[in-house]
Coordinates of C-alpha atoms in Angstrom, one line a residue:
X10 CA -41.1 -19.5 20.3
X11 CA -41.2 -21.3 17.1
X12 CA -40.5 -18.6 14.6
X13 CA -37.8 -17.1 12.7
X14 CA -37.4 -14.3 16.4
X15 CA -36.7 -17.4 18.6
X16 CA -31.9 -17.0 19.2
X17 CA -30.7 -19.9 21.1
X18 CA -29.4 -18.6 24.7
X19 CA -28.0 -20.7 27.7
X20 CA -31.9 -20.8 29.6
X21 CA -33.1 -22.8 26.6
X22 CA -30.0 -24.8 26.8
X23 CA -30.8 -25.8 30.6
X24 CA -34.5 -26.0 29.3
X25 CA -33.5 -28.2 26.3
X26 CA -31.0 -30.8 28.7
X27 CA -34.4 -31.7 30.8
X28 CA -36.0 -32.4 27.5
X29 CA -33.2 -34.7 26.3
X30 CA -32.9 -36.1 30.1
X31 CA -36.4 -37.1 29.9
X32 CA -35.9 -39.4 25.9
X33 CA -32.7 -41.1 28.1
X34 CA -35.0 -42.5 30.8
X35 CA -38.5 -42.7 27.9
X36 CA -36.2 -43.3 24.9
X37 CA -39.3 -41.7 23.5
X38 CA -39.6 -38.0 21.9
X39 CA -41.5 -35.7 25.1
X40 CA -45.0 -35.7 24.4
X41 CA -44.8 -38.2 21.3
X42 CA -48.4 -39.4 21.9
X43 CA -49.3 -36.1 20.0
X44 CA -49.3 -35.7 16.7
X45 CA -49.3 -32.2 15.4
X46 CA -46.4 -30.0 16.1
X47 CA -49.2 -27.8 17.3
X48 CA -50.9 -29.0 19.9
X49 CA -47.7 -29.4 21.3
X50 CA -46.8 -25.7 21.4
X51 CA -50.3 -25.4 22.7
X52 CA -49.7 -27.6 26.2
X53 CA -45.9 -26.3 26.7
X54 CA -47.4 -22.4 27.2
X55 CA -50.0 -23.4 29.2
X56 CA -47.1 -24.6 31.1
X57 CA -48.0 -28.2 30.7
X58 CA -45.0 -31.0 30.5
X59 CA -43.7 -34.4 30.3
X60 CA -44.9 -36.1 33.3
X61 CA -42.1 -38.2 35.4
X62 CA -40.5 -41.3 33.6
X63 CA -41.6 -45.2 34.5
X64 CA -41.7 -48.1 33.8
X65 CA -44.9 -50.2 33.1
X66 CA -44.8 -51.3 35.6
X67 CA -45.2 -47.7 37.4
X68 CA -41.8 -48.4 38.6
X69 CA -40.3 -44.4 39.1
X70 CA -37.2 -44.7 36.4
X71 CA -36.3 -41.0 37.8
X72 CA -34.2 -40.3 40.7
X73 CA -35.8 -37.7 42.9
X74 CA -33.3 -36.0 42.6
X75 CA -32.4 -35.6 39.4
X76 CA -36.7 -34.9 38.4
X77 CA -35.8 -32.0 41.4
X78 CA -33.7 -30.9 38.8
X79 CA -35.0 -31.2 35.4
X80 CA -38.4 -29.2 36.4
X81 CA -35.9 -26.2 37.4
X82 CA -34.3 -26.2 33.8
X83 CA -37.4 -26.2 32.4
X84 CA -39.5 -24.1 33.8
X85 CA -42.2 -21.6 32.8
X86 CA -40.5 -18.3 33.7
X87 CA -36.8 -18.2 33.0
X88 CA -35.1 -16.4 36.0
X89 CA -36.4 -19.1 38.2
X90 CA -34.2 -21.5 35.7
X91 CA -30.0 -22.8 36.7
X92 CA -26.9 -22.6 34.9
X93 CA -25.3 -25.3 33.3
X94 CA -22.7 -25.2 36.1
X95 CA -25.5 -25.4 39.0
X96 CA -26.5 -28.1 37.9
X97 CA -22.9 -30.5 37.3
X98 CA -23.4 -29.2 41.5
X99 CA -26.6 -30.1 41.7
X100 CA -26.0 -34.0 39.8
X101 CA -23.1 -34.1 41.9
X102 CA -24.7 -33.1 45.2
X103 CA -27.0 -35.3 45.0
X104 CA -23.9 -38.1 44.7
X105 CA -26.3 -40.9 42.6
X106 CA -25.3 -43.5 39.4
X107 CA -26.4 -42.5 37.4
X108 CA -24.4 -43.3 34.7
X109 CA -26.3 -41.8 30.4
X110 CA -27.3 -38.0 32.3
X111 CA -24.2 -38.2 33.8
X112 CA -22.1 -37.9 30.4
X113 CA -24.6 -36.8 28.6
X114 CA -24.5 -34.0 30.9
X115 CA -20.5 -33.8 30.7
X116 CA -20.4 -33.6 27.3
X117 CA -23.4 -30.7 27.1
X118 CA -20.9 -28.9 29.5
X119 CA -18.1 -29.4 27.4
X120 CA -19.4 -29.0 24.2
X121 CA -20.5 -25.0 25.6
X122 CA -17.8 -24.3 27.1
X123 CA -16.1 -25.0 23.6
X124 CA -18.7 -21.9 21.6
X125 CA -17.6 -19.7 23.5
X126 CA -13.7 -20.6 23.6
X127 CA -11.8 -18.4 20.6
X128 CA -8.0 -19.5 19.3
X129 CA -6.0 -18.2 17.2
X130 CA -3.5 -19.0 15.2
X131 CA -0.8 -17.2 13.1
X132 CA 0.4 -17.8 9.4
X133 CA 1.6 -18.7 7.3
X134 CA 1.4 -21.1 10.5
X135 CA 4.9 -21.6 12.9
X136 CA 5.9 -18.5 11.8
X137 CA 7.4 -16.1 14.8
X138 CA 5.9 -13.2 15.5
X139 CA 6.2 -9.8 12.4
X140 CA 5.5 -6.4 11.3
X141 CA 6.6 -7.4 7.3
X142 CA 3.0 -8.3 7.0
X143 CA 5.0 -11.9 5.2
X144 CA 0.7 -13.6 4.3
X145 CA -1.4 -10.8 2.6
X146 CA -3.2 -13.4 0.3
X147 CA -5.3 -11.9 -1.7
X148 CA -8.1 -14.4 -2.9
X149 CA -9.4 -17.4 -1.4
X150 CA -6.8 -19.8 -3.1
X151 CA -4.2 -18.0 -2.1
X152 CA -5.5 -18.6 1.8
X153 CA -6.2 -22.0 1.8
X154 CA -2.5 -24.5 1.7
X155 CA -1.7 -22.1 5.3
X156 CA -5.0 -22.4 6.8
X157 CA -5.3 -26.5 5.3
X158 CA -2.0 -26.6 7.0
X159 CA -2.6 -24.5 10.5
X160 CA -6.2 -26.3 10.7
X161 CA -4.4 -29.7 10.4
X162 CA -1.9 -28.8 13.2
X163 CA -4.6 -27.2 15.6
X164 CA -6.9 -30.0 15.7
X165 CA -4.5 -33.0 17.1
X166 CA -3.5 -31.0 20.0
X167 CA -7.0 -29.8 20.4
X168 CA -6.8 -26.4 20.4
X169 CA -3.8 -26.1 22.7
X170 CA -5.0 -28.0 25.3
X171 CA -1.9 -30.7 24.8
X172 CA 0.5 -29.7 28.1
X173 CA 0.3 -26.0 26.8
X174 CA -3.6 -25.0 27.6
X175 CA -5.1 -26.9 30.7
X176 CA -7.9 -23.4 30.6
X177 CA -9.3 -26.1 27.1
X178 CA -11.8 -27.6 26.1
X179 CA -11.6 -31.4 25.3
X180 CA -13.3 -31.1 21.2
X181 CA -15.2 -34.2 21.9
X182 CA -15.6 -35.0 18.2
X183 CA -15.7 -33.6 14.7
X184 CA -17.0 -30.1 14.2
X185 CA -18.1 -28.6 11.7
X186 CA -16.4 -25.4 9.7
X187 CA -18.3 -23.1 8.9
X188 CA -17.1 -19.4 7.0
X189 CA -18.7 -16.8 5.6
X190 CA -16.2 -16.5 2.4
X191 CA -18.0 -18.9 -0.7
X192 CA -14.9 -18.6 -2.4
X193 CA -12.4 -19.7 0.9
X194 CA -14.7 -22.5 1.6
X195 CA -14.3 -24.6 -0.7
X196 CA -11.3 -23.5 -1.4
X197 CA -10.4 -24.5 1.7
X198 CA -12.5 -28.2 1.3
X199 CA -10.2 -28.8 -1.5
X200 CA -6.9 -28.6 0.0
X201 CA -8.4 -30.4 2.8
X202 CA -9.1 -33.4 0.0
X203 CA -5.4 -33.4 -1.7
X204 CA -3.9 -33.7 1.5
X205 CA -6.0 -36.9 2.2
X206 CA -8.8 -35.4 5.2
X207 CA -11.5 -38.3 5.6
X208 CA -13.9 -37.3 3.3
X209 CA -17.2 -36.8 6.0
X210 CA -14.8 -33.6 7.5
X211 CA -13.6 -32.4 4.0
X212 CA -17.1 -29.9 3.2
X213 CA -16.3 -26.8 4.8
X214 CA -19.5 -24.4 5.4
X215 CA -20.0 -21.1 3.6
X216 CA -22.5 -19.2 6.4
X217 CA -22.6 -16.2 7.5
X218 CA -25.0 -16.7 10.1
X219 CA -23.8 -19.7 11.7
X220 CA -20.3 -17.3 13.0
X221 CA -22.5 -14.9 14.7
X222 CA -21.3 -17.1 17.3
X223 CA -18.1 -16.3 16.5
X224 CA -18.2 -12.9 16.1
X225 CA -19.4 -11.9 19.9
X226 CA -17.0 -14.2 21.2
X227 CA -13.8 -12.2 18.8
X228 CA -15.3 -8.7 20.1
X229 CA -14.9 -10.3 23.7
X230 CA -11.1 -11.0 23.2
X231 CA -10.6 -7.6 21.0
X232 CA -11.6 -5.5 24.0
X233 CA -9.3 -7.8 26.2
X234 CA -6.5 -6.7 23.7
X235 CA -6.8 -3.0 23.0
X236 CA -7.4 -3.3 27.4
X237 CA -3.5 -4.8 26.8
X238 CA -1.8 -3.2 24.7
X239 CA -2.4 -0.2 27.0
X240 CA -4.3 2.7 25.0
X241 CA -6.3 5.3 26.6
X242 CA -9.5 3.9 27.2
X243 CA -11.2 7.2 24.3
X244 CA -8.5 5.6 22.2
X245 CA -10.0 2.5 22.2
X246 CA -13.3 3.1 21.6
X247 CA -12.2 4.4 18.4
X248 CA -10.7 1.3 17.5
X249 CA -13.8 -1.0 15.8
X250 CA -12.9 -4.6 15.4
X251 CA -11.4 -5.6 11.9
X252 CA -14.1 -7.7 9.2
X253 CA -13.6 -11.2 8.2
X254 CA -11.5 -11.6 4.5
X255 CA -13.8 -11.7 1.8
X256 CA -12.8 -12.8 -1.1
X257 CA -15.1 -13.3 -2.9
X258 CA -15.4 -9.6 -3.7
X259 CA -12.2 -8.7 -4.1
X260 CA -12.2 -7.9 -8.4
X261 CA -9.5 -5.9 -8.8
X262 CA -8.6 -4.1 -12.4
X263 CA -5.6 -5.5 -14.2
X264 CA -2.3 -4.8 -13.1
X265 CA 0.8 -3.9 -14.8
X266 CA 2.2 -2.3 -17.2
X267 CA 1.6 -3.0 -20.8
X268 CA 3.4 -5.4 -22.8
X269 CA 5.8 -2.6 -24.5
X270 CA 9.0 -2.9 -27.1
X271 CA 10.1 0.6 -27.3
X272 CA 13.3 -0.1 -25.0
X273 CA 13.0 2.8 -24.0
X274 CA 9.8 3.2 -22.8
X275 CA 10.7 0.1 -21.1
X276 CA 13.7 1.8 -19.4
X277 CA 11.4 5.1 -18.2
X278 CA 9.1 3.2 -16.8
X279 CA 11.3 1.5 -15.1
X280 CA 13.5 4.5 -14.1
X281 CA 9.7 6.1 -12.5
X282 CA 9.9 3.6 -10.0
X283 CA 12.7 4.3 -9.0
X284 CA 12.3 8.1 -8.9
X285 CA 9.3 7.8 -6.4
X286 CA 10.3 5.6 -4.4
X287 CA 13.7 7.9 -3.5
X288 CA 14.1 10.3 -1.8
X289 CA 16.3 12.4 -3.8
X290 CA 14.2 13.7 -6.2
X291 CA 12.7 15.7 -3.6
X292 CA 14.8 18.1 -3.3
X293 CA 14.7 18.8 -7.9
X294 CA 12.3 21.0 -9.4
X295 CA 10.4 19.5 -12.2
X296 CA 13.0 21.1 -14.9
X297 CA 15.7 18.7 -13.2
X298 CA 13.7 16.1 -12.5
X299 CA 12.9 15.7 -15.7
X300 CA 16.2 16.2 -17.4
X301 CA 18.3 14.0 -14.5
X302 CA 14.8 11.1 -15.5
X303 CA 16.7 11.1 -19.1
X304 CA 19.4 11.6 -17.7
X305 CA 18.6 8.1 -15.8
X306 CA 16.7 6.7 -18.5
X307 CA 19.9 5.6 -20.6
X308 CA 21.7 4.5 -17.3
X309 CA 18.7 2.0 -17.3
X310 CA 18.8 1.2 -20.7
X311 CA 21.8 0.0 -20.4
X312 CA 21.8 -1.7 -18.1
X313 CA 18.7 -3.9 -18.6
X314 CA 20.7 -4.6 -21.7
X315 CA 23.8 -5.8 -19.3
X316 CA 21.2 -8.4 -17.4
X317 CA 18.6 -10.5 -18.4
X318 CA 15.6 -10.8 -16.5
X319 CA 16.2 -14.6 -16.6
X320 CA 20.1 -13.6 -15.3
X321 CA 17.8 -11.2 -13.0
X322 CA 15.7 -14.2 -11.7
X323 CA 18.4 -16.0 -10.3
X324 CA 20.0 -13.3 -8.6
X325 CA 17.7 -12.8 -6.2
X326 CA 16.6 -16.0 -5.6
X327 CA 20.1 -16.8 -5.0
X328 CA 20.0 -14.0 -2.1
X329 CA 20.9 -10.6 -3.7
X330 CA 18.9 -8.3 -2.5
X331 CA 19.2 -5.5 -5.5
X332 CA 18.0 -8.3 -8.0
X333 CA 15.5 -9.2 -5.7
X334 CA 14.3 -5.1 -6.0
X335 CA 15.8 -4.8 -9.9
X336 CA 13.0 -8.1 -10.4
X337 CA 9.6 -7.2 -8.6
X338 CA 10.5 -3.4 -11.1
X339 CA 10.6 -5.5 -13.2
X340 CA 7.3 -8.0 -13.4
X341 CA 5.4 -4.5 -12.5
X342 CA 6.6 -2.8 -15.2
X343 CA 6.7 -6.0 -17.3
X344 CA 10.3 -5.8 -18.7
X345 CA 11.2 -9.5 -20.1
X346 CA 8.4 -11.4 -17.9
X347 CA 4.4 -10.8 -17.3
X348 CA 3.2 -8.9 -14.8
X349 CA 1.8 -10.7 -11.3
X350 CA 1.0 -9.2 -7.8
X351 CA 1.7 -11.8 -5.9
X352 CA 5.2 -13.1 -7.3
X353 CA 5.7 -8.7 -7.3
X354 CA 4.8 -8.6 -3.8
X355 CA 7.1 -11.9 -3.0
X356 CA 10.9 -10.2 -3.7
X357 CA 9.9 -7.3 -2.7
X358 CA 8.4 -8.8 0.4
X359 CA 12.7 -11.3 0.3
X360 CA 13.7 -7.5 0.6
X361 CA 12.5 -6.1 3.7
X362 CA 12.4 -9.5 4.9
X363 CA 16.7 -9.9 3.5
X364 CA 19.6 -9.5 7.2
X365 CA 21.4 -7.8 4.2
X366 CA 18.9 -5.5 2.7
X367 CA 20.6 -1.8 3.1
X368 CA 18.6 0.1 5.0
X369 CA 17.6 2.4 1.2
X370 CA 16.3 -0.9 0.0
X371 CA 14.0 -1.3 2.8
X372 CA 12.8 1.8 1.6
X373 CA 12.7 1.5 -1.6
X374 CA 11.0 -1.5 -1.2
X375 CA 8.2 -0.8 1.5
X376 CA 7.6 2.5 -1.1
X377 CA 6.9 0.2 -3.6
X378 CA 4.9 -2.3 -1.9
X379 CA 2.2 2.0 -1.6
X380 CA 1.2 0.9 -4.5
X381 CA 0.6 -2.4 -4.2
X382 CA -2.0 -1.9 -2.0
X383 CA -3.6 0.5 -3.2
X384 CA -3.9 1.0 -7.5
X385 CA -6.3 -2.2 -7.1
X386 CA -8.2 0.6 -6.6
X387 CA -8.8 3.9 -9.2
X388 CA -12.0 4.0 -8.1
X389 CA -13.1 3.5 -5.4
X390 CA -12.7 2.9 -2.1
X391 CA -9.8 1.4 -0.8
X392 CA -10.5 -2.0 1.4
X393 CA -9.0 -1.8 5.0
X394 CA -6.4 -4.1 5.2
X395 CA -4.4 -2.3 2.1
X396 CA -5.3 0.7 3.8
X397 CA -3.5 -0.2 6.8
X398 CA -1.2 -2.0 4.9
X399 CA -0.1 0.8 2.5
X400 CA 0.0 2.8 5.2
X401 CA 2.5 -0.1 7.4
X402 CA 4.5 0.1 3.9
X403 CA 4.5 4.1 4.3
X404 CA 5.6 3.9 7.6
X405 CA 8.2 1.9 6.8
X406 CA 9.6 3.6 4.7
X407 CA 9.8 6.6 6.5
X408 CA 11.9 4.6 8.8
X409 CA 14.3 2.9 7.1
X410 CA 15.1 6.1 4.8
X411 CA 14.6 8.2 7.7
X412 CA 12.2 10.5 5.2
X413 CA 9.8 11.3 3.0
X414 CA 9.7 10.3 -0.3
X415 CA 7.3 11.0 -3.3
X416 CA 5.6 8.4 -3.2
X417 CA 4.9 8.5 0.2
X418 CA 3.8 11.8 1.1
X419 CA 2.1 11.3 -2.2
X420 CA -0.4 8.2 -0.3
X421 CA -0.2 9.8 3.2
X422 CA -1.6 13.5 1.8
X423 CA -4.0 12.4 -1.4
X424 CA -5.7 9.2 0.4
X425 CA -4.2 9.2 3.8
X426 CA -5.0 11.8 5.3
X427 CA -8.4 12.5 4.0
X428 CA -9.4 9.0 5.1
X429 CA -7.7 9.1 9.3
X430 CA -10.2 11.4 9.2
X431 CA -13.0 9.3 9.1
X432 CA -11.1 6.2 11.0
X433 CA -9.5 7.1 13.6
X434 CA -7.0 4.1 14.3
X435 CA -5.1 4.9 11.6
X436 CA -4.4 8.5 13.1
X437 CA -3.9 6.8 16.6
X438 CA -0.9 4.4 14.6
X439 CA 2.5 5.1 12.0
X440 CA 3.8 8.7 13.8
X441 CA 6.8 9.0 12.5
X442 CA 4.8 8.6 9.3
X443 CA 2.1 11.3 10.5
X444 CA 5.5 13.7 11.8
X445 CA 6.5 12.9 7.8
X446 CA 4.0 14.6 6.7
X447 CA 3.2 17.3 8.7
X448 CA 7.5 18.0 8.0
X449 CA 6.6 18.0 4.0
X450 CA 4.0 20.6 5.3
X451 CA 6.1 22.9 7.6
X452 CA 9.0 22.9 4.0
X453 CA 6.1 24.1 1.6
X454 CA 4.0 26.6 4.3
X455 CA 7.4 28.1 4.4
X456 CA 8.1 28.3 0.0
X457 CA 5.0 30.2 0.0
X458 CA 5.8 32.0 2.3
X459 CA 9.3 33.2 1.1
X460 CA 7.0 33.6 -2.8
X461 CA 4.6 35.6 -1.3
X462 CA 7.1 37.8 0.5
X463 CA 8.5 38.1 -3.0
X464 CA 5.6 38.5 -5.0
X465 CA 4.3 41.7 -2.5
X466 CA 7.8 42.8 -2.8
X467 CA 7.0 43.6 -6.8
X468 CA 3.1 41.7 -8.1
X469 CA 3.7 43.1 -10.6
X470 CA 5.5 40.4 -12.2
X471 CA 3.9 37.7 -11.1
X472 CA 1.1 38.7 -13.1
X473 CA -0.3 39.3 -16.2
X474 CA -1.2 42.9 -16.7
X475 CA -3.6 42.6 -19.5
X476 CA -7.2 43.3 -18.2
X477 CA -8.6 40.3 -19.4
X478 CA -5.6 38.3 -18.9
X479 CA -5.8 36.3 -15.2
X480 CA -2.4 33.5 -16.0
X481 CA -0.2 33.7 -13.3
X482 CA 3.3 33.4 -12.6
X483 CA 5.3 31.2 -9.8
X484 CA 8.7 32.8 -10.8
X485 CA 9.1 36.1 -12.2
X486 CA 11.0 35.7 -15.1
X487 CA 7.8 33.7 -16.3
X488 CA 6.2 36.6 -17.9
X489 CA 7.8 38.7 -20.3
X490 CA 8.3 42.3 -19.2
X491 CA 7.1 45.3 -21.1
X492 CA 10.9 46.1 -23.0
X493 CA 9.4 49.9 -23.5
X494 CA 11.7 53.3 -21.5
X495 CA 8.9 53.0 -19.2
X496 CA 10.5 52.7 -15.9
X497 CA 11.1 48.7 -13.5
X498 CA 9.5 49.7 -10.7
X499 CA 5.7 49.8 -13.0
X500 CA 6.5 47.9 -15.7
X501 CA 3.7 45.9 -16.9
X502 CA 4.4 42.2 -17.6
X503 CA 2.6 40.4 -20.2
X504 CA 3.0 35.5 -20.3
X505 CA 2.5 36.2 -24.1
X506 CA 3.2 38.9 -27.5
X507 CA -1.1 38.5 -28.2
X508 CA -1.4 39.5 -24.4
X509 CA 1.2 42.5 -25.3
X510 CA 0.0 43.4 -27.9
X511 CA -3.8 43.3 -26.4
X512 CA -2.0 46.4 -23.9
X513 CA -0.4 48.2 -26.1
X514 CA -3.3 50.7 -26.5
X515 CA -3.3 51.5 -22.9
X516 CA 0.1 50.5 -21.8
X517 CA 1.3 53.0 -24.7
X518 CA 1.1 56.3 -23.7
X519 CA 2.8 55.9 -19.7
X520 CA 5.9 54.0 -21.5
X521 CA 8.4 56.7 -20.7
X522 CA 10.6 57.5 -18.1
X523 CA 8.5 59.1 -14.9
X524 CA 5.0 57.6 -15.4
X525 CA 3.0 56.1 -12.8
X526 CA 2.4 52.5 -13.7
X527 CA -1.1 51.8 -16.2
X528 CA -1.7 48.3 -15.4
X529 CA -6.1 48.7 -15.2
X530 CA -7.1 46.0 -11.6
X531 CA -9.1 43.1 -12.8
X532 CA -12.2 43.1 -12.7
X533 CA -12.6 39.6 -10.8
X534 CA -10.4 38.8 -8.0
X535 CA -7.8 37.3 -8.4
X536 CA -7.3 34.0 -6.1
X537 CA -3.4 34.1 -4.7
X538 CA -2.2 30.9 -7.1
X539 CA -0.1 28.0 -5.4
X540 CA 3.5 29.1 -4.3
X541 CA 6.2 27.5 -3.7
X542 CA 7.3 25.8 -7.3
X543 CA 10.8 24.7 -7.2
X544 CA 9.9 25.5 -11.8
X545 CA 8.4 28.2 -13.8
X546 CA 4.5 27.4 -13.6
X547 CA 2.5 29.1 -15.3
X548 CA -1.3 29.0 -12.8
X549 CA -4.5 30.3 -14.3
X550 CA -8.4 30.4 -11.8
X551 CA -11.0 28.6 -14.1
X552 CA -14.5 27.3 -12.6
X553 CA -15.5 23.9 -10.5
X554 CA -18.3 22.4 -11.7
X555 CA -20.4 23.1 -8.2
X556 CA -18.9 27.3 -8.1
X557 CA -15.9 27.3 -6.8
X558 CA -12.7 28.0 -7.8
X559 CA -10.1 26.4 -9.2
X560 CA -6.1 26.7 -9.7
X561 CA -4.9 25.5 -13.1
X562 CA -0.8 25.0 -12.6
X563 CA 0.9 23.8 -16.1
X564 CA 5.1 24.1 -16.0
X565 CA 4.8 23.6 -20.0
X566 CA 2.1 24.3 -21.3
X567 CA 1.1 27.5 -23.2
X568 CA -0.9 31.2 -21.8
X569 CA -3.7 30.3 -25.1
X570 CA -3.7 26.7 -24.2
X571 CA -4.8 27.8 -20.1
X572 CA -6.9 30.6 -21.5
X573 CA -9.4 27.6 -23.1
X574 CA -9.3 25.8 -20.7
X575 CA -10.7 28.5 -18.9
X576 CA -13.6 29.1 -21.4
X577 CA -14.4 25.6 -21.6
X578 CA -14.7 26.0 -17.9
X579 CA -17.0 28.9 -18.1
X580 CA -19.0 27.3 -20.8
X581 CA -17.5 28.9 -23.1
X582 CA -16.6 28.3 -26.5
X583 CA -12.8 29.2 -27.9
X584 CA -12.1 30.2 -30.4
X585 CA -9.5 28.9 -32.5
X586 CA -9.5 25.8 -30.2
X587 CA -8.6 22.5 -32.8
X588 CA -5.8 25.4 -33.9
X589 CA -4.9 24.8 -30.5
X590 CA -5.0 22.3 -29.6
X591 CA -3.5 20.8 -32.9
X592 CA -0.3 23.0 -31.9
X593 CA -0.2 21.8 -28.5
X594 CA 0.2 18.5 -29.6
X595 CA 2.5 18.6 -33.0
X596 CA 5.0 21.1 -29.7
X597 CA 5.3 18.0 -28.4
X598 CA 6.0 15.6 -30.3
X599 CA 9.3 17.6 -31.2
X600 CA 9.4 18.3 -27.0
X601 CA 10.4 14.5 -25.5
X602 CA 10.2 17.2 -22.0
X603 CA 6.5 17.3 -23.2
X604 CA 6.5 13.9 -21.8
X605 CA 7.1 14.7 -18.4
X606 CA 4.6 17.4 -18.6
X607 CA 3.3 18.2 -14.5
X608 CA 0.0 19.5 -14.1
X609 CA -1.5 20.0 -11.1
X610 CA -5.1 21.1 -9.6
X611 CA -6.3 23.4 -6.3
X612 CA -9.3 24.0 -5.7
X613 CA -9.0 27.9 -3.2

């Protein structure tokens, strides 16, 4: 009973009450004549109890009614012990003047009711109901001022007792504050001291064991909340209660872009941020995006020169929505101001909270906050609060724009969808976002079907005819056809001059009018490449580390480079690999387009 497995229960509390009653009348602890704890334990287990309190002359100090109550409370059979509510009734029925015990009993009952009572406060303190996630601290230091303020306002009000909820128990005295987060405990203690709170009330404990009662009580509240929302019983069982926030484990990677003195590079980063959260890019091909972004880079360079970062900040602080969005992007891109996650989010939230911001501006702000949520976790699981926050911002971005931006689609299809298979709560919410993702999938399917029909009609036009080459093109113009006299319907197409020369010995006898098709069947099955590409894209199958076939696609990589990747994946040492890479890098330096190269990798 006194070992490590002991658990406090209502029955054990009633048991304790009986012994305290004896101590109140005698002024001594029960079994005070026994010096060894082990001996006391043996006597209690033998069903022995302290004698009825008497004075020096043998007169009974405890009334018959109270003594009967005490005996029931410390009964060896737990089932025979009354509840504390029943104890109160028994005391009231006795109608005796027992000031000491009654006072103790009232305090004891109130304390038990406080332990089971749950009180919640919205942070920041005094904020109205909101869906914008305005308060999202990332450290104990960020959270402490608002937590301390809420507690300071809560205690004088006795946890809502003053006029709002008469059922709330009275707090008899200062309680010990506990949290499982060591960092938060330290920072709230510091904040209390800074605000001038009495020294004995400033110590907040960091413990996991002492908050188990609160966790258990919260589970009951959670089930009530789910019922009030009106969720179906089956769905309610899938909604796990949220865990406590532990700031001490939040160790994210460095955030923001590296500082650059290159004006063009700064403008490029800025333009790319805008492009990620705009819906126009979805309707453009990769080549159009590349050309468009270069034009936008020039415009951005002129804009950044026309307005300093200091001017953008001042206008943002004065309430200009466009400047708030502008300054937030400058913070992210390290343009005239050091990257700062809290500051970046603050100015984006100003846009979201603004009553004058346009829907497009609010959609962009939400879109930028998706990256803010997921970027600290590049190689690890995303913490639940960040995953749900990112989903919220993606959903809001869709609602304001009535369409999904590239940032929303990337998050939804690459991150949210796989996670939703494990966390049903993600699938049960954010319906506008899920509808936008399904809409995009159907668009891609239609594009693929259209391209596939075109390929089936003239399949020779999309696959390199060289027997040993497995490169495919998304468009007919991606491969060069034979320029000889062979009929158009049977003309072979090649990804490079090298492949055409390698196949010439086979094709030469057929390169004349009326000759049959010379294209040989490939030794290995050729998986279908991804269709629906808006640019001319070359694709080649490569071997994945798990043995599955993966398709490597690129809009700018030359065939030689693609084949080199294929050889590497098959464990072969490509001939002239160093020369190929050197030529590729040399070509990239001479082409501004190369920095916008698009490479896709997908599994078949």
